[in-house]
PDB file of C-alpha atoms in Angstrom:
ATOM      1  CA  MET A  80       0.199   0.133  -0.134  1.00  0.00           C
ATOM      2  CA  PRO A  81       1.592   3.520  -0.970  1.00  0.00           C
ATOM      3  CA  SER A  82       2.266   5.769   2.068  1.00  0.00           C
ATOM      4  CA  PRO A  83      -0.860   7.650   3.426  1.00  0.00           C
ATOM      5  CA  ALA A  84      -1.929  10.973   1.881  1.00  0.00           C
ATOM      6  CA  PRO A  85      -1.642  14.027   4.048  1.00  0.00           C
ATOM      7  CA  PRO A  86      -4.577  14.215   6.548  1.00  0.00           C
ATOM      8  CA  THR A  87      -7.963  15.354   5.047  1.00  0.00           C
ATOM      9  CA  GLU A  88      -9.120  18.575   6.619  1.00  0.00           C
ATOM     10  CA  LEU A  89     -12.769  18.453   7.557  1.00  0.00           C
ATOM     11  CA  LEU A  90     -14.212  21.660   6.757  1.00  0.00           C
ATOM     12  CA  PRO A  91     -17.037  23.287   9.289  1.00  0.00           C
ATOM     13  CA  TRP A  92     -20.016  22.863   6.863  1.00  0.00           C
ATOM     14  CA  GLU A  93     -18.668  19.248   6.074  1.00  0.00           C
ATOM     15  CA  ARG A  94     -18.736  18.539   9.944  1.00  0.00           C
ATOM     16  CA  ALA A  95     -22.289  20.198  10.252  1.00  0.00           C
ATOM     17  CA  VAL A  96     -23.817  17.928   7.618  1.00  0.00           C
ATOM     18  CA  VAL A  97     -22.257  14.722   9.126  1.00  0.00           C
ATOM     19  CA  LEU A  98     -23.441  15.708  12.555  1.00  0.00           C
ATOM     20  CA  LEU A  99     -26.979  16.387  11.461  1.00  0.00           C
ATOM     21  CA  SER A 100     -26.902  13.017   9.691  1.00  0.00           C
ATOM     22  CA  CYS A 101     -25.705  11.236  12.918  1.00  0.00           C
ATOM     23  CA  ALA A 102     -28.559  12.979  14.770  1.00  0.00           C
ATOM     24  CA  LEU A 103     -31.156  12.028  12.422  1.00  0.00           C
ATOM     25  CA  SER A 104     -29.940   8.560  12.336  1.00  0.00           C
ATOM     26  CA  ALA A 105     -29.973   8.417  16.235  1.00  0.00           C
ATOM     27  CA  LEU A 106     -33.395   9.915  16.231  1.00  0.00           C
ATOM     28  CA  GLY A 107     -34.686   7.376  13.538  1.00  0.00           C
ATOM     29  CA  SER A 108     -33.129   4.283  15.376  1.00  0.00           C
ATOM     30  CA  GLY A 109     -34.507   5.671  18.652  1.00  0.00           C
ATOM     31  CA  LEU A 110     -38.005   5.859  16.980  1.00  0.00           C
ATOM     32  CA  LEU A 111     -37.858   2.473  15.859  1.00  0.00           C
ATOM     33  CA  VAL A 112     -37.036   1.082  19.233  1.00  0.00           C
ATOM     34  CA  ALA A 113     -39.720   3.000  20.572  1.00  0.00           C
ATOM     35  CA  THR A 114     -42.389   1.606  18.140  1.00  0.00           C
ATOM     36  CA  HIS A 115     -41.185  -1.638  19.407  1.00  0.00           C
ATOM     37  CA  ALA A 116     -41.886  -0.789  23.000  1.00  0.00           C
ATOM     38  CA  LEU A 117     -45.155   0.930  22.582  1.00  0.00           C
ATOM     39  CA  TRP A 118     -47.062  -1.633  20.314  1.00  0.00           C
ATOM     40  CA  PRO A 119     -46.541  -5.387  21.351  1.00  0.00           C
ATOM     41  CA  ASP A 120     -48.908  -6.512  18.480  1.00  0.00           C
ATOM     42  CA  LEU A 121     -46.407  -5.300  15.828  1.00  0.00           C
ATOM     43  CA  ARG A 122     -43.282  -7.387  17.555  1.00  0.00           C
ATOM     44  CA  SER A 123     -42.898  -9.883  14.820  1.00  0.00           C
ATOM     45  CA  ARG A 124     -39.734 -11.647  14.472  1.00  0.00           C
ATOM     46  CA  ALA A 125     -38.613  -9.551  11.361  1.00  0.00           C
ATOM     47  CA  ARG A 126     -39.246  -6.498  13.467  1.00  0.00           C
ATOM     48  CA  ARG A 127     -37.464  -8.032  16.505  1.00  0.00           C
ATOM     49  CA  LEU A 128     -34.259  -8.422  14.317  1.00  0.00           C
ATOM     50  CA  LEU A 129     -34.997  -4.769  12.974  1.00  0.00           C
ATOM     51  CA  LEU A 130     -35.005  -3.664  16.730  1.00  0.00           C
ATOM     52  CA  PHE A 131     -31.476  -5.353  17.149  1.00  0.00           C
ATOM     53  CA  LEU A 132     -30.301  -3.700  13.893  1.00  0.00           C
ATOM     54  CA  SER A 133     -31.622  -0.449  15.420  1.00  0.00           C
ATOM     55  CA  LEU A 134     -29.654  -0.687  18.628  1.00  0.00           C
ATOM     56  CA  ALA A 135     -26.471  -1.246  16.615  1.00  0.00           C
ATOM     57  CA  ASP A 136     -27.317   1.719  14.297  1.00  0.00           C
ATOM     58  CA  LEU A 137     -28.113   4.006  17.502  1.00  0.00           C
ATOM     59  CA  LEU A 138     -24.820   3.147  19.184  1.00  0.00           C
ATOM     60  CA  SER A 139     -22.922   3.454  15.624  1.00  0.00           C
ATOM     61  CA  ALA A 140     -24.523   7.201  15.168  1.00  0.00           C
ATOM     62  CA  ALA A 141     -23.673   8.074  18.776  1.00  0.00           C
ATOM     63  CA  SER A 142     -20.178   6.899  18.499  1.00  0.00           C
ATOM     64  CA  TYR A 143     -19.755   8.664  15.003  1.00  0.00           C
ATOM     65  CA  PHE A 144     -21.274  11.965  16.372  1.00  0.00           C
ATOM     66  CA  TYR A 145     -18.617  12.071  19.028  1.00  0.00           C
ATOM     67  CA  GLY A 146     -15.777  11.481  16.604  1.00  0.00           C
ATOM     68  CA  VAL A 147     -16.875  14.046  14.018  1.00  0.00           C
ATOM     69  CA  LEU A 148     -17.477  16.591  16.966  1.00  0.00           C
ATOM     70  CA  GLN A 149     -13.950  16.032  18.355  1.00  0.00           C
ATOM     71  CA  ASP A 150     -12.203  15.762  14.725  1.00  0.00           C
ATOM     72  CA  PHE A 151      -9.206  13.997  16.210  1.00  0.00           C
ATOM     73  CA  ALA A 152      -5.673  15.043  15.383  1.00  0.00           C
ATOM     74  CA  GLY A 153      -4.055  12.247  16.808  1.00  0.00           C
ATOM     75  CA  THR A 154      -4.376   8.905  18.670  1.00  0.00           C
ATOM     76  CA  SER A 155      -5.756   9.331  22.239  1.00  0.00           C
ATOM     77  CA  TRP A 156      -7.863   7.237  24.856  1.00  0.00           C
ATOM     78  CA  ASP A 157     -10.973   8.784  23.787  1.00  0.00           C
ATOM     79  CA  CYS A 158      -9.865   8.226  19.991  1.00  0.00           C
ATOM     80  CA  VAL A 159      -9.332   4.570  20.755  1.00  0.00           C
ATOM     81  CA  LEU A 160     -12.661   4.305  22.704  1.00  0.00           C
ATOM     82  CA  GLN A 161     -14.642   5.948  20.102  1.00  0.00           C
ATOM     83  CA  GLY A 162     -12.930   3.932  17.262  1.00  0.00           C
ATOM     84  CA  ALA A 163     -13.743   0.620  19.186  1.00  0.00           C
ATOM     85  CA  LEU A 164     -17.401   1.571  19.695  1.00  0.00           C
ATOM     86  CA  SER A 165     -18.068   2.385  16.067  1.00  0.00           C
ATOM     87  CA  THR A 166     -16.097  -0.416  14.801  1.00  0.00           C
ATOM     88  CA  PHE A 167     -18.156  -2.785  16.935  1.00  0.00           C
ATOM     89  CA  ALA A 168     -21.361  -1.164  16.099  1.00  0.00           C
ATOM     90  CA  ASN A 169     -20.807  -0.645  12.528  1.00  0.00           C
ATOM     91  CA  THR A 170     -19.799  -4.343  11.976  1.00  0.00           C
ATOM     92  CA  SER A 171     -22.655  -5.546  14.051  1.00  0.00           C
ATOM     93  CA  SER A 172     -24.908  -3.303  11.736  1.00  0.00           C
ATOM     94  CA  PHE A 173     -23.404  -5.123   8.678  1.00  0.00           C
ATOM     95  CA  PHE A 174     -24.313  -8.710  10.157  1.00  0.00           C
ATOM     96  CA  TRP A 175     -27.786  -7.679  11.321  1.00  0.00           C
ATOM     97  CA  THR A 176     -28.579  -6.199   7.997  1.00  0.00           C
ATOM     98  CA  VAL A 177     -27.523  -9.626   6.286  1.00  0.00           C
ATOM     99  CA  ALA A 178     -29.405 -11.515   9.235  1.00  0.00           C
ATOM    100  CA  ILE A 179     -32.668  -9.906   8.239  1.00  0.00           C
ATOM    101  CA  ALA A 180     -32.307 -10.727   4.511  1.00  0.00           C
ATOM    102  CA  LEU A 181     -31.447 -14.331   5.334  1.00  0.00           C
ATOM    103  CA  TYR A 182     -34.355 -14.671   7.960  1.00  0.00           C
ATOM    104  CA  LEU A 183     -36.865 -13.519   5.236  1.00  0.00           C
ATOM    105  CA  TYR A 184     -35.284 -15.831   2.732  1.00  0.00           C
ATOM    106  CA  LEU A 185     -35.491 -18.888   4.979  1.00  0.00           C
ATOM    107  CA  SER A 186     -38.913 -18.144   6.311  1.00  0.00           C
ATOM    108  CA  ILE A 187     -40.573 -17.301   2.722  1.00  0.00           C
ATOM    109  CA  VAL A 188     -38.561 -19.358   0.472  1.00  0.00           C
ATOM    110  CA  ARG A 189     -37.517 -22.193   2.468  1.00  0.00           C
ATOM    111  CA  THR A 190     -40.671 -21.970   5.024  1.00  0.00           C
ATOM    112  CA  THR A 191     -38.614 -22.432   7.965  1.00  0.00           C
ATOM    113  CA  ARG A 192     -40.842 -22.397  11.129  1.00  0.00           C
ATOM    114  CA  GLY A 193     -41.260 -23.432  14.767  1.00  0.00           C
ATOM    115  CA  PRO A 194     -38.372 -24.352  16.972  1.00  0.00           C
ATOM    116  CA  SER A 195     -35.781 -24.179  14.040  1.00  0.00           C
ATOM    117  CA  THR A 196     -36.595 -20.407  13.691  1.00  0.00           C
ATOM    118  CA  ASP A 197     -35.891 -19.945  17.410  1.00  0.00           C
ATOM    119  CA  HIS A 198     -32.572 -21.531  16.972  1.00  0.00           C
ATOM    120  CA  LEU A 199     -31.880 -19.316  14.194  1.00  0.00           C
ATOM    121  CA  ILE A 200     -32.423 -16.359  16.130  1.00  0.00           C
ATOM    122  CA  TRP A 201     -30.092 -17.386  18.639  1.00  0.00           C
ATOM    123  CA  ALA A 202     -27.542 -17.906  16.087  1.00  0.00           C
ATOM    124  CA  PHE A 203     -27.950 -14.545  14.553  1.00  0.00           C
ATOM    125  CA  HIS A 204     -27.422 -13.110  18.088  1.00  0.00           C
ATOM    126  CA  LEU A 205     -24.305 -15.144  18.605  1.00  0.00           C
ATOM    127  CA  ILE A 206     -22.705 -14.111  15.087  1.00  0.00           C
ATOM    128  CA  SER A 207     -23.990 -10.537  14.889  1.00  0.00           C
ATOM    129  CA  TRP A 208     -22.844  -9.467  18.289  1.00  0.00           C
ATOM    130  CA  GLY A 209     -20.031 -12.153  19.047  1.00  0.00           C
ATOM    131  CA  VAL A 210     -17.940 -11.817  15.837  1.00  0.00           C
ATOM    132  CA  PRO A 211     -17.781  -7.869  15.910  1.00  0.00           C
ATOM    133  CA  LEU A 212     -17.064  -8.083  19.553  1.00  0.00           C
ATOM    134  CA  ALA A 213     -14.107 -10.522  19.083  1.00  0.00           C
ATOM    135  CA  ILE A 214     -12.955  -8.522  15.960  1.00  0.00           C
ATOM    136  CA  THR A 215     -12.934  -5.279  17.988  1.00  0.00           C
ATOM    137  CA  VAL A 216     -11.299  -6.722  21.150  1.00  0.00           C
ATOM    138  CA  ALA A 217      -8.477  -7.945  19.040  1.00  0.00           C
ATOM    139  CA  ALA A 218      -7.999  -4.759  17.238  1.00  0.00           C
ATOM    140  CA  VAL A 219      -7.949  -2.914  20.622  1.00  0.00           C
ATOM    141  CA  SER A 220      -5.352  -5.478  22.192  1.00  0.00           C
ATOM    142  CA  LEU A 221      -3.128  -5.247  19.397  1.00  0.00           C
ATOM    143  CA  LYS A 222      -3.450  -1.429  19.066  1.00  0.00           C
ATOM    144  CA  LYS A 223      -4.596  -1.311  15.707  1.00  0.00           C
ATOM    145  CA  ILE A 224      -7.261   1.244  16.304  1.00  0.00           C
ATOM    146  CA  GLY A 225      -6.394   4.897  16.273  1.00  0.00           C
ATOM    147  CA  TYR A 226      -5.985   8.255  14.211  1.00  0.00           C
ATOM    148  CA  ASP A 227      -6.652   7.562  10.472  1.00  0.00           C
ATOM    149  CA  ALA A 228      -6.292  11.239   9.125  1.00  0.00           C
ATOM    150  CA  SER A 229      -9.754  11.119   8.136  1.00  0.00           C
ATOM    151  CA  ASP A 230      -8.801   9.402   4.856  1.00  0.00           C
ATOM    152  CA  VAL A 231     -10.890   6.312   5.607  1.00  0.00           C
ATOM    153  CA  SER A 232     -13.122   8.229   7.989  1.00  0.00           C
ATOM    154  CA  VAL A 233     -15.063  11.744   8.328  1.00  0.00           C
ATOM    155  CA  GLY A 234     -13.330  12.766  11.445  1.00  0.00           C
ATOM    156  CA  TRP A 235     -13.755   9.840  13.567  1.00  0.00           C
ATOM    157  CA  CYS A 236     -11.170   7.394  14.515  1.00  0.00           C
ATOM    158  CA  TRP A 237     -10.956   3.795  12.990  1.00  0.00           C
ATOM    159  CA  ILE A 238      -7.723   1.717  11.930  1.00  0.00           C
ATOM    160  CA  ASN A 239      -4.306   3.539  12.504  1.00  0.00           C
ATOM    161  CA  LEU A 240      -2.815   4.398   9.266  1.00  0.00           C
ATOM    162  CA  GLU A 241       0.704   3.995  10.731  1.00  0.00           C
ATOM    163  CA  ALA A 242       0.173   0.038  11.308  1.00  0.00           C
ATOM    164  CA  GLU A 243       2.059  -1.844   8.968  1.00  0.00           C
ATOM    165  CA  ASP A 244      -1.075  -4.255   8.411  1.00  0.00           C
ATOM    166  CA  ARG A 245      -3.462  -1.679   8.106  1.00  0.00           C
ATOM    167  CA  VAL A 246      -5.226  -3.011   4.990  1.00  0.00           C
ATOM    168  CA  LEU A 247      -5.786  -6.290   6.567  1.00  0.00           C
ATOM    169  CA  TRP A 248      -7.445  -4.671   9.894  1.00  0.00           C
ATOM    170  CA  MET A 249      -9.600  -2.395   7.598  1.00  0.00           C
ATOM    171  CA  LEU A 250     -11.012  -5.610   5.950  1.00  0.00           C
ATOM    172  CA  LEU A 251     -11.545  -7.300   9.348  1.00  0.00           C
ATOM    173  CA  THR A 252     -13.185  -4.467  11.047  1.00  0.00           C
ATOM    174  CA  GLY A 253     -15.517  -3.451   8.363  1.00  0.00           C
ATOM    175  CA  LYS A 254     -14.796  -3.570   4.757  1.00  0.00           C
ATOM    176  CA  LEU A 255     -14.705  -7.166   4.189  1.00  0.00           C
ATOM    177  CA  TRP A 256     -18.361  -7.677   5.657  1.00  0.00           C
ATOM    178  CA  GLU A 257     -19.539  -4.512   3.664  1.00  0.00           C
ATOM    179  CA  MET A 258     -18.346  -6.081   0.398  1.00  0.00           C
ATOM    180  CA  LEU A 259     -19.983  -9.285   1.263  1.00  0.00           C
ATOM    181  CA  ALA A 260     -23.114  -7.562   1.972  1.00  0.00           C
ATOM    182  CA  TYR A 261     -23.030  -5.781  -1.249  1.00  0.00           C
ATOM    183  CA  ILE A 262     -23.427  -9.371  -2.755  1.00  0.00           C
ATOM    184  CA  LEU A 263     -25.574 -11.308  -0.354  1.00  0.00           C
ATOM    185  CA  LEU A 264     -28.393  -8.511   0.042  1.00  0.00           C
ATOM    186  CA  PRO A 265     -29.361  -8.161  -3.651  1.00  0.00           C
ATOM    187  CA  LEU A 266     -29.034 -11.977  -4.013  1.00  0.00           C
ATOM    188  CA  LEU A 267     -31.174 -12.934  -1.138  1.00  0.00           C
ATOM    189  CA  TYR A 268     -33.789 -10.253  -1.802  1.00  0.00           C
ATOM    190  CA  LEU A 269     -33.997 -11.149  -5.372  1.00  0.00           C
ATOM    191  CA  LEU A 270     -34.565 -14.867  -4.465  1.00  0.00           C
ATOM    192  CA  VAL A 271     -37.326 -13.711  -1.997  1.00  0.00           C
ATOM    193  CA  ARG A 272     -39.321 -11.253  -4.722  1.00  0.00           C
ATOM    194  CA  LYS A 273     -39.070 -14.077  -7.338  1.00  0.00           C
ATOM    195  CA  HIS A 274     -40.701 -16.611  -4.828  1.00  0.00           C
ATOM    196  CA  ILE A 275     -43.215 -13.869  -3.861  1.00  0.00           C
ATOM    197  CA  ASN A 276     -44.314 -13.097  -7.538  1.00  0.00           C
ATOM    198  CA  ARG A 277     -44.408 -17.050  -8.487  1.00  0.00           C
ATOM    199  CA  ALA A 278     -46.725 -17.529  -5.461  1.00  0.00           C
ATOM    200  CA  HIS A 279     -49.020 -14.997  -6.566  1.00  0.00           C
ATOM    201  CA  GLN A 280     -48.945 -15.843 -10.096  1.00  0.00           C
ATOM    202  CA  ALA A 281     -50.004 -19.344  -9.249  1.00  0.00           C
ATOM    203  CA  LEU A 282     -52.778 -18.250  -6.908  1.00  0.00           C
ATOM    204  CA  SER A 283     -54.126 -15.987  -9.582  1.00  0.00           C
ATOM    205  CA  GLU A 284     -54.270 -19.061 -12.241  1.00  0.00           C
ATOM    206  CA  TYR A 285     -55.886 -21.634  -9.906  1.00  0.00           C
ATOM    207  CA  ARG A 286     -58.050 -19.650  -7.460  1.00  0.00           C
ATOM    208  CA  PRO A 287     -60.975 -17.206  -8.651  1.00  0.00           C
ATOM    209  CA  ILE A 288     -60.668 -14.061  -6.925  1.00  0.00           C
ATOM    210  CA  CYS A 289     -63.192 -11.020  -6.804  1.00  0.00           C
ATOM    211  CA  GLU A 290     -61.861  -7.867  -8.438  1.00  0.00           C
ATOM    212  CA  GLY A 291     -61.897  -5.818  -5.072  1.00  0.00           C
ATOM    213  CA  ARG A 292     -59.865  -8.541  -3.324  1.00  0.00           C
ATOM    214  CA  GLN A 293     -57.367  -8.734  -6.140  1.00  0.00           C
ATOM    215  CA  LEU A 294     -56.838  -4.938  -6.286  1.00  0.00           C
ATOM    216  CA  GLN A 295     -56.223  -4.815  -2.565  1.00  0.00           C
ATOM    217  CA  ARG A 296     -53.680  -7.551  -2.670  1.00  0.00           C
ATOM    218  CA  GLY A 297     -52.154  -6.166  -5.676  1.00  0.00           C
ATOM    219  CA  SER A 298     -51.459  -2.879  -3.811  1.00  0.00           C
ATOM    220  CA  SER A 299     -50.054  -4.853  -0.742  1.00  0.00           C
ATOM    221  CA  THR A 300     -47.759  -6.957  -3.212  1.00  0.00           C
ATOM    222  CA  SER A 301     -46.664  -3.773  -5.003  1.00  0.00           C
ATOM    223  CA  THR A 302     -45.601  -2.210  -1.550  1.00  0.00           C
ATOM    224  CA  ALA A 303     -43.779  -5.445  -0.617  1.00  0.00           C
ATOM    225  CA  ASP A 304     -41.943  -5.584  -3.944  1.00  0.00           C
ATOM    226  CA  LYS A 305     -40.876  -2.093  -3.807  1.00  0.00           C
ATOM    227  CA  LYS A 306     -39.228  -2.453  -0.341  1.00  0.00           C
ATOM    228  CA  LEU A 307     -37.567  -5.805  -1.390  1.00  0.00           C
ATOM    229  CA  VAL A 308     -35.988  -3.677  -4.063  1.00  0.00           C
ATOM    230  CA  LEU A 309     -35.235  -0.608  -2.182  1.00  0.00           C
ATOM    231  CA  ILE A 310     -33.767  -2.265   1.123  1.00  0.00           C
ATOM    232  CA  PRO A 311     -30.361  -3.401  -0.852  1.00  0.00           C
ATOM    233  CA  LEU A 312     -30.625  -0.619  -3.058  1.00  0.00           C
ATOM    234  CA  ILE A 313     -30.589   2.064  -0.157  1.00  0.00           C
ATOM    235  CA  PHE A 314     -27.807   0.021   1.563  1.00  0.00           C
ATOM    236  CA  ILE A 315     -25.350  -0.034  -1.232  1.00  0.00           C
ATOM    237  CA  CYS A 316     -26.319   3.788  -2.155  1.00  0.00           C
ATOM    238  CA  LEU A 317     -25.333   4.639   1.424  1.00  0.00           C
ATOM    239  CA  ARG A 318     -22.165   2.583   1.673  1.00  0.00           C
ATOM    240  CA  VAL A 319     -20.584   2.614  -1.761  1.00  0.00           C
ATOM    241  CA  TRP A 320     -18.899   5.993  -0.883  1.00  0.00           C
ATOM    242  CA  SER A 321     -16.896   4.571   2.234  1.00  0.00           C
ATOM    243  CA  THR A 322     -15.934   1.847  -0.130  1.00  0.00           C
ATOM    244  CA  VAL A 323     -14.750   4.380  -2.805  1.00  0.00           C
ATOM    245  CA  ARG A 324     -12.929   6.303  -0.454  1.00  0.00           C
ATOM    246  CA  PHE A 325     -11.117   2.986   0.800  1.00  0.00           C
ATOM    247  CA  VAL A 326     -10.134   2.182  -2.571  1.00  0.00           C
ATOM    248  CA  LEU A 327      -8.768   5.575  -3.263  1.00  0.00           C
ATOM    249  CA  THR A 328      -6.766   5.459   0.044  1.00  0.00           C
ATOM    250  CA  LEU A 329      -5.204   2.137  -0.923  1.00  0.00           C
ATOM    251  CA  CYS A 330      -4.207   3.832  -4.206  1.00  0.00           C
ATOM    252  CA  GLY A 331      -2.608   6.814  -2.564  1.00  0.00           C
ATOM    253  CA  SER A 332      -5.171   8.961  -4.741  1.00  0.00           C
ATOM    254  CA  PRO A 333      -5.516  12.791  -3.637  1.00  0.00           C
ATOM    255  CA  ALA A 334      -9.195  12.390  -5.044  1.00  0.00           C
ATOM    256  CA  VAL A 335      -9.875  10.818  -1.470  1.00  0.00           C
ATOM    257  CA  GLN A 336     -10.072  14.261  -0.201  1.00  0.00           C
ATOM    258  CA  THR A 337     -12.680  15.613  -2.745  1.00  0.00           C
ATOM    259  CA  PRO A 338     -15.411  17.509  -0.325  1.00  0.00           C
ATOM    260  CA  VAL A 339     -18.395  15.945  -1.998  1.00  0.00           C
ATOM    261  CA  LEU A 340     -16.984  12.346  -1.601  1.00  0.00           C
ATOM    262  CA  VAL A 341     -16.136  13.226   2.030  1.00  0.00           C
ATOM    263  CA  VAL A 342     -19.764  14.506   2.766  1.00  0.00           C
ATOM    264  CA  LEU A 343     -21.192  11.547   1.019  1.00  0.00           C
ATOM    265  CA  HIS A 344     -18.935   9.031   2.951  1.00  0.00           C
ATOM    266  CA  GLY A 345     -20.013  10.804   6.124  1.00  0.00           C
ATOM    267  CA  ILE A 346     -23.872  10.510   5.354  1.00  0.00           C
ATOM    268  CA  GLY A 347     -23.616   7.048   4.043  1.00  0.00           C
ATOM    269  CA  ASN A 348     -21.945   5.832   7.239  1.00  0.00           C
ATOM    270  CA  THR A 349     -24.059   7.489   9.509  1.00  0.00           C
ATOM    271  CA  PHE A 350     -27.434   7.617   8.163  1.00  0.00           C
ATOM    272  CA  GLN A 351     -28.529   4.008   8.078  1.00  0.00           C
ATOM    273  CA  GLY A 352     -30.688   4.366  11.180  1.00  0.00           C
ATOM    274  CA  GLY A 353     -32.499   7.223   9.562  1.00  0.00           C
ATOM    275  CA  ALA A 354     -33.042   5.216   6.226  1.00  0.00           C
ATOM    276  CA  ASN A 355     -34.435   2.197   8.178  1.00  0.00           C
ATOM    277  CA  CYS A 356     -36.673   4.486  10.303  1.00  0.00           C
ATOM    278  CA  ILE A 357     -38.169   5.929   6.848  1.00  0.00           C
ATOM    279  CA  MET A 358     -38.703   2.487   5.391  1.00  0.00           C
ATOM    280  CA  PHE A 359     -40.178   0.774   8.335  1.00  0.00           C
ATOM    281  CA  VAL A 360     -41.813   3.517  10.200  1.00  0.00           C
ATOM    282  CA  LEU A 361     -42.817   6.397   7.984  1.00  0.00           C
ATOM    283  CA  CYS A 362     -43.529   4.167   4.935  1.00  0.00           C
ATOM    284  CA  THR A 363     -45.188   1.423   6.914  1.00  0.00           C
ATOM    285  CA  ARG A 364     -48.998   2.259   7.215  1.00  0.00           C
ATOM    286  CA  ALA A 365     -49.685   0.102  10.239  1.00  0.00           C
ATOM    287  CA  VAL A 366     -46.880   2.046  12.088  1.00  0.00           C
ATOM    288  CA  ARG A 367     -47.342   5.409  10.677  1.00  0.00           C
ATOM    289  CA  THR A 368     -50.955   5.583  11.394  1.00  0.00           C
ATOM    290  CA  ARG A 369     -50.370   4.619  15.139  1.00  0.00           C
ATOM    291  CA  LEU A 370     -47.370   6.860  15.375  1.00  0.00           C
ATOM    292  CA  PHE A 371     -49.466   9.932  13.899  1.00  0.00           C
ATOM    293  CA  SER A 372     -52.469   9.169  16.197  1.00  0.00           C
ATOM    294  CA  LEU A 373     -49.937   9.194  19.126  1.00  0.00           C
ATOM    295  CA  CYS A 374     -48.561  12.522  18.173  1.00  0.00           C
ATOM    296  CA  CYS A 375     -51.736  14.019  17.384  1.00  0.00           C
ATOM    297  CA  CYS A 376     -53.500  12.766  20.461  1.00  0.00           C
ATOM    298  CA  CYS A 377     -56.387  11.565  18.287  1.00  0.00           C
ATOM    299  CA  PRO A 378     -58.196   8.439  19.603  1.00  0.00           C
ATOM    300  CA  ARG A 379     -57.938   5.542  16.933  1.00  0.00           C
ATOM    301  CA  PRO A 380     -61.618   4.579  15.819  1.00  0.00           C
ATOM    302  CA  SER A 381     -63.101   1.524  17.443  1.00  0.00           C
ATOM    303  CA  THR A 382     -63.391  -1.555  15.300  1.00  0.00           C
ATOM    304  CA  GLN A 383     -65.608  -3.502  17.697  1.00  0.00           C
ATOM    305  CA  SER A 384     -69.255  -4.275  16.912  1.00  0.00           C
ATOM    306  CA  PRO A 385     -72.183  -2.769  19.049  1.00  0.00           C
ATOM    307  CA  PRO A 386     -73.284  -4.888  21.952  1.00  0.00           C
ATOM    308  CA  GLY A 387     -75.494  -7.837  20.650  1.00  0.00           C
ATOM    309  CA  VAL A 388     -74.184  -7.553  16.915  1.00  0.00           C
ATOM    310  CA  PRO A 389     -72.225 -10.440  16.025  1.00  0.00           C
ATOM    311  CA  THR A 390     -68.926  -9.518  14.056  1.00  0.00           C
ATOM    312  CA  PRO A 391     -69.083 -10.585  10.412  1.00  0.00           C
ATOM    313  CA  PRO A 392     -66.449 -13.197   9.657  1.00  0.00           C
ATOM    314  CA  LYS A 393     -63.580 -12.080   7.459  1.00  0.00           C
ATOM    315  CA  ILE A 394     -63.337 -14.582   4.739  1.00  0.00           C
ATOM    316  CA  GLY A 395     -60.078 -15.495   3.679  1.00  0.00           C
ATOM    317  CA  GLU A 396     -58.404 -13.255   6.167  1.00  0.00           C
ATOM    318  CA  SER A 397     -56.351 -15.968   8.043  1.00  0.00           C
ATOM    319  CA  GLN A 398     -55.339 -17.682   4.659  1.00  0.00           C
ATOM    320  CA  GLU A 399     -54.224 -14.345   3.194  1.00  0.00           C
ATOM    321  CA  SER A 400     -52.100 -13.404   6.409  1.00  0.00           C
ATOM    322  CA  ARG A 401     -50.344 -16.740   6.068  1.00  0.00           C
ATOM    323  CA  ARG A 402     -49.497 -16.020   2.230  1.00  0.00           C
ATOM    324  CA  THR A 403     -48.353 -12.301   2.773  1.00  0.00           C
ATOM    325  CA  PRO A 404     -45.069 -12.144   4.269  1.00  0.00           C
ATOM    326  CA  GLU A 405     -43.827  -9.117   6.251  1.00  0.00           C
ATOM    327  CA  VAL A 406     -40.736  -7.389   4.832  1.00  0.00           C
ATOM    328  CA  PRO A 407     -40.669  -6.720   7.790  1.00  0.00           C
ATOM    329  CA  SER A 408     -43.891  -4.767   7.540  1.00  0.00           C
ATOM    330  CA  THR A 409     -45.484  -3.454   4.295  1.00  0.00           C
TER     331      THR A 409
END
């Protein structure tokens, strides 16, 4: 690897934009955690996995906020602490993002159910918390975390650029898992989407459906399809700038200090929690309606029938709920 380029100077407006991104990401992650706590009936397995991803994103945003605010000029104890926390949280976020995609693939395509699903959730915990923790402890113990001149970060500390094996540790503490996610996320979501489309085509061919029901289901399917496309697309659009600067740093290119690239890197690394909030709170009708009702202090209309009037059965509701998967919610 060529000698590191001179330190990237973080301009005040760049710092302000990245700090705002950190704050919005923390707010979005906190909102996802709050919706999980407020409404127990929305606590599906998929949204439980989203909760753990939100916790990792919340810690990541907080540690990045401190790093950008400090804009370290050298390795210090708080630089190492911040670098360790962001390394652990960021790597854990990669693992949980892939875990959600893998869970949807196994539960929808492979129809994994029952005790095997519980074992799978425990495996996700062991890998998504354990592997990042082991990597971070090793990096701190071997003194690999420190000042990186903002060439592979935006003000925060990560891998010390003076370490001889810095490329190896950059891969282990994030870049390797990031690049694997670029491949696995589109692949898994593509397989899930193809399976859902085939299932709906089979239903439309072999089961007569009234026009109203077909339109309603078509709208739900369209929303789910859009999310299955947007989830990996948003992840790649946010994270690719970090990978671009990593490659430029390896090449010793001065383009690594381009202001626009620095800002895109800063937003991409810090806004994952905000993006998840937009997707799974603001763009999810069931959650959005409850949240707006809570904020406006408006009582939700009762869906119960008057006393003495039997509730009409909802034909096909249970069958439809089994066929329409959550992504984690549509």
